[in-house]
One Martini backbone bead per residue (centre of mass of N, CA, C, O) as a GRO file, in nm:
protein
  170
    1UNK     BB    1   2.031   4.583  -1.316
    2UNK     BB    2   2.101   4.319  -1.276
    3UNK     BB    3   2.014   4.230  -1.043
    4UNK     BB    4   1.706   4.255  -1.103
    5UNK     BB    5   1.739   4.025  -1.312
    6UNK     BB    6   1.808   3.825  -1.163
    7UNK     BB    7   1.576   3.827  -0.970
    8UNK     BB    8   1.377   3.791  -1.215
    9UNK     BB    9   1.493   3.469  -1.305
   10UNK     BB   10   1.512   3.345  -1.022
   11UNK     BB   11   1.141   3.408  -1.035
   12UNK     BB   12   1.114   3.202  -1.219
   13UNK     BB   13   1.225   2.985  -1.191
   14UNK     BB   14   1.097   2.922  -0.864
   15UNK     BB   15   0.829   2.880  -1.009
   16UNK     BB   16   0.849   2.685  -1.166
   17UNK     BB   17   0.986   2.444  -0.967
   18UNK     BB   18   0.744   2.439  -0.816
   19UNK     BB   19   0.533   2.344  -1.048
   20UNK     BB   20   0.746   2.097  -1.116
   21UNK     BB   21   0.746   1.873  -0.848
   22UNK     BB   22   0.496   1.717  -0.843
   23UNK     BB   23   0.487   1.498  -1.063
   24UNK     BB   24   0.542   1.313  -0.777
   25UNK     BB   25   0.424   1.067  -0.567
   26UNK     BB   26   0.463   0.916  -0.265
   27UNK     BB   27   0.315   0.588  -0.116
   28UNK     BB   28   0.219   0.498   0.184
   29UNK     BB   29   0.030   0.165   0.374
   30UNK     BB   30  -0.262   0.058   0.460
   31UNK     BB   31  -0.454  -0.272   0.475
   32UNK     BB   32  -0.792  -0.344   0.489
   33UNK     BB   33  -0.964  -0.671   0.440
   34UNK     BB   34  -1.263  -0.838   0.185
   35UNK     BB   35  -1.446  -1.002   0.089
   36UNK     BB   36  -1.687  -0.912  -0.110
   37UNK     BB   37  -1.936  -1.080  -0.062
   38UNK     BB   38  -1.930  -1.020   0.250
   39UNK     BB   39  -1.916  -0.656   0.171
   40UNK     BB   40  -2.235  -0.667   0.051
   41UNK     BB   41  -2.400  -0.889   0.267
   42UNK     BB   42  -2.294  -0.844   0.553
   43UNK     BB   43  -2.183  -1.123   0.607
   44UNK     BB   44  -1.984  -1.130   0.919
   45UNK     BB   45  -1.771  -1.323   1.023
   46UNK     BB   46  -1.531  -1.582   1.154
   47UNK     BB   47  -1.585  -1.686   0.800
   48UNK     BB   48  -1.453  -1.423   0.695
   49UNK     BB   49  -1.240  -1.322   0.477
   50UNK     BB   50  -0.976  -1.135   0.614
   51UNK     BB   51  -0.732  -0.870   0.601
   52UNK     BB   52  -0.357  -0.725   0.546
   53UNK     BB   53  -0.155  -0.459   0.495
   54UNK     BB   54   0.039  -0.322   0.206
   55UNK     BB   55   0.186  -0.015   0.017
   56UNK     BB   56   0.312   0.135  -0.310
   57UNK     BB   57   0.343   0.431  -0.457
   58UNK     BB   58   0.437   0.607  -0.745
   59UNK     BB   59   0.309   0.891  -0.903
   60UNK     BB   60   0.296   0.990  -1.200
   61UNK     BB   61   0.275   1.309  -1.359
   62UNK     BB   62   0.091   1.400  -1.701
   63UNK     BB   63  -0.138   1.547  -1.641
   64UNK     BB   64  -0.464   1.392  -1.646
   65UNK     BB   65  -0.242   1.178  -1.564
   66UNK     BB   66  -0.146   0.895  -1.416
   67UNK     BB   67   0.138   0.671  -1.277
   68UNK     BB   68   0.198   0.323  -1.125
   69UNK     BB   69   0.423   0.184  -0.948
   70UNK     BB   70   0.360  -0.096  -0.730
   71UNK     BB   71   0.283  -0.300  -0.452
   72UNK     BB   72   0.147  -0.556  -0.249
   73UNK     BB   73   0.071  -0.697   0.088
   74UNK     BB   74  -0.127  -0.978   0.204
   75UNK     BB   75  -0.315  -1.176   0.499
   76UNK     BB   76  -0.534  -1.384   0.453
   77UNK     BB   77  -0.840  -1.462   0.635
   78UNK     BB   78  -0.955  -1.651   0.898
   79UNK     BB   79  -1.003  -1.660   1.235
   80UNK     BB   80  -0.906  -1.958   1.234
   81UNK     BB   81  -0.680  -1.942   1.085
   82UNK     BB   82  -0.532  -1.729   1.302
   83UNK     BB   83  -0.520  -1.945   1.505
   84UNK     BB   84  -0.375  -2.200   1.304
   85UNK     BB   85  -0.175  -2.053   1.107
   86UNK     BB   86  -0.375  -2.056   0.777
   87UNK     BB   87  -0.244  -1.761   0.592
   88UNK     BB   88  -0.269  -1.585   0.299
   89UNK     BB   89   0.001  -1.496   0.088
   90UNK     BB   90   0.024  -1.179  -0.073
   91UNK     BB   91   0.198  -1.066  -0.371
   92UNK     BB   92   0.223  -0.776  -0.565
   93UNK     BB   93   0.292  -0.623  -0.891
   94UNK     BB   94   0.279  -0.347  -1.075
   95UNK     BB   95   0.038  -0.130  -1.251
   96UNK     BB   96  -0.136   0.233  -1.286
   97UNK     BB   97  -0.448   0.438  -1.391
   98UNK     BB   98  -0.493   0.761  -1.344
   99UNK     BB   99  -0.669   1.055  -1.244
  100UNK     BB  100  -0.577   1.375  -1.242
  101UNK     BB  101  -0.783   1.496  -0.953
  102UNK     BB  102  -0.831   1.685  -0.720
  103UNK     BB  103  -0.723   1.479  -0.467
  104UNK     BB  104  -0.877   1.247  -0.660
  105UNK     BB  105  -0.799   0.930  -0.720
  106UNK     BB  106  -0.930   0.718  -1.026
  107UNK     BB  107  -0.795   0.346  -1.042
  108UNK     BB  108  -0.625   0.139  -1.283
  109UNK     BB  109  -0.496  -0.243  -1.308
  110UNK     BB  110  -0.164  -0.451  -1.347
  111UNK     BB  111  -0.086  -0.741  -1.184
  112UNK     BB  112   0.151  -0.981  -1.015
  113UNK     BB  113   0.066  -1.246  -0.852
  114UNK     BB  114   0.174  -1.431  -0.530
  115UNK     BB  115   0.141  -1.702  -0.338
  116UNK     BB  116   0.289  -1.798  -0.053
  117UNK     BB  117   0.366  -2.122   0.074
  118UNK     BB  118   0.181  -2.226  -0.159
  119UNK     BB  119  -0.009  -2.414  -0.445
  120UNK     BB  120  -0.006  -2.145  -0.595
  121UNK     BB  121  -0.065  -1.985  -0.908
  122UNK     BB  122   0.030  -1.743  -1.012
  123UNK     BB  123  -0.100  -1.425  -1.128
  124UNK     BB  124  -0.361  -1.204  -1.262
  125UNK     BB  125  -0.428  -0.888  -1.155
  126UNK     BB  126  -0.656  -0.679  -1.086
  127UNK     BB  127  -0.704  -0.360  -1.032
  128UNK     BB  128  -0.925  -0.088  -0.797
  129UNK     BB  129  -0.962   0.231  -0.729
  130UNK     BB  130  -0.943   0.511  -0.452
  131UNK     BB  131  -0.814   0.815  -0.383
  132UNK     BB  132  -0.753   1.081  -0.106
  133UNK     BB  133  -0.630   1.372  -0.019
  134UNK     BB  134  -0.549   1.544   0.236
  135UNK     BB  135  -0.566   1.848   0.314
  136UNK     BB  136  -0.223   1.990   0.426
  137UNK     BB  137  -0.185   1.687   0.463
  138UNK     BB  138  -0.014   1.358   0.388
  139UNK     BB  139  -0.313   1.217   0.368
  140UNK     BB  140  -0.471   0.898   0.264
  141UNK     BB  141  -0.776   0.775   0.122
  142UNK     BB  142  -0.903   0.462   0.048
  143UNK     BB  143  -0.988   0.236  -0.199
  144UNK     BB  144  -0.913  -0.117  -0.271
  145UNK     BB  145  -0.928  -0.373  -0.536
  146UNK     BB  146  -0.920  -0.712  -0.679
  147UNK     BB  147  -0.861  -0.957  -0.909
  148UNK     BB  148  -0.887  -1.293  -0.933
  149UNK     BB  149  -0.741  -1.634  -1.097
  150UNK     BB  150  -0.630  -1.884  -0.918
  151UNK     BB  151  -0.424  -2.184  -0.902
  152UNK     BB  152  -0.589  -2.476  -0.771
  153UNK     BB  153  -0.559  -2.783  -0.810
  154UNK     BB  154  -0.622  -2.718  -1.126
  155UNK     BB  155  -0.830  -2.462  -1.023
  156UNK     BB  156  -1.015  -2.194  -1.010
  157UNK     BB  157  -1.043  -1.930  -0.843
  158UNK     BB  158  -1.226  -1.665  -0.693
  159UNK     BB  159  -1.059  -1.319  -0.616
  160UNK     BB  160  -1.231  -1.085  -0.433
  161UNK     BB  161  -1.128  -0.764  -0.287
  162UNK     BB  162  -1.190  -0.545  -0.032
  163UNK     BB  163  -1.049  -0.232   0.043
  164UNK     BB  164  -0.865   0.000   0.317
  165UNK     BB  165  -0.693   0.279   0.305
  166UNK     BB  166  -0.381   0.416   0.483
  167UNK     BB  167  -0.178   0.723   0.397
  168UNK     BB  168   0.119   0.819   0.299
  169UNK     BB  169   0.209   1.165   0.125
  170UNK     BB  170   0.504   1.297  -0.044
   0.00000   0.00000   0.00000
């Protein structure tokens, strides 16, 4: 009678836990991205700044929101720029809150961003995208934006772009 009471509190138990592990997604994965206005007009060409880097995100699930610590790292320029070896490093880190929606989770934050090796100053940047968990597979899709207005040589420039991420979710 032990023995059947032990298996039947320790499957009770190992359901619980299966149910309680995902709590966390651990994501990273590459960005591919456009100046907003540029993929917008479609007016794509050899002036037009786009960027790569990459991404990290922990998310914890709360019930129907999730919350994630961020990293984020961009190379933007134009053709020319990498021509000329003249690409603006972009590093971000911050929050976001999105909501925990069966595969697609649509989230928004904030975070501190500064452009390396440049006289640009630091600043906040708006995080703004969607992500898609491909089922089955640990692959993520999804769209990802940002907004900034850093200070360079007195002026505040207008840094808006978007881009295309692909990611493993553990």
């Amino acid at each position: 009678m032990k023995k059947v009471a032990s298996l039947i509190l320790a499957g009770a138990i190992s359901v619980s836990v299966a149910n309680a592990l995902p709590f966390v997604d651990l994501e990273a994965g590459g960005l591919v991205s456009l100046d907003l206005e540029s993929a917008f007009s479609k007016d794509i060409s050899l002036g037009s700044s786009f960027g790569f880097g990459g991404y990290a995100r922990a998310w914890f699930k709360t019930g129907f929101v999730k919350i994630a610590p961020f990293f984020k790292y961009e190379n933007t320029g134009t053709a020319v720029d990498t021509f000329l070896g003249n690409r603006l490093n972009n590093i971000q880190y911050g929050g976001l809150i999105g909501l925990n929606i069966p595969i697609v989770t649509p989230y928004v934050g904030a975070g501190f961003s500064q452009f390396l090796g440049d006289d640009i100053d630091w600043n906040i940047a708006l995080n703004y995208g969607v992500k898609v968990k491909i089922p089955i597979m640990p692959i993520t899709i999804g769209i990802d934006g940002s907004w900034q207005r850093p200070k360079f040589a007195g002026v505040h420039m207008n840094v808006n772009r978007i881009g295309v991420t692909l990611g493993v979710q553990f």
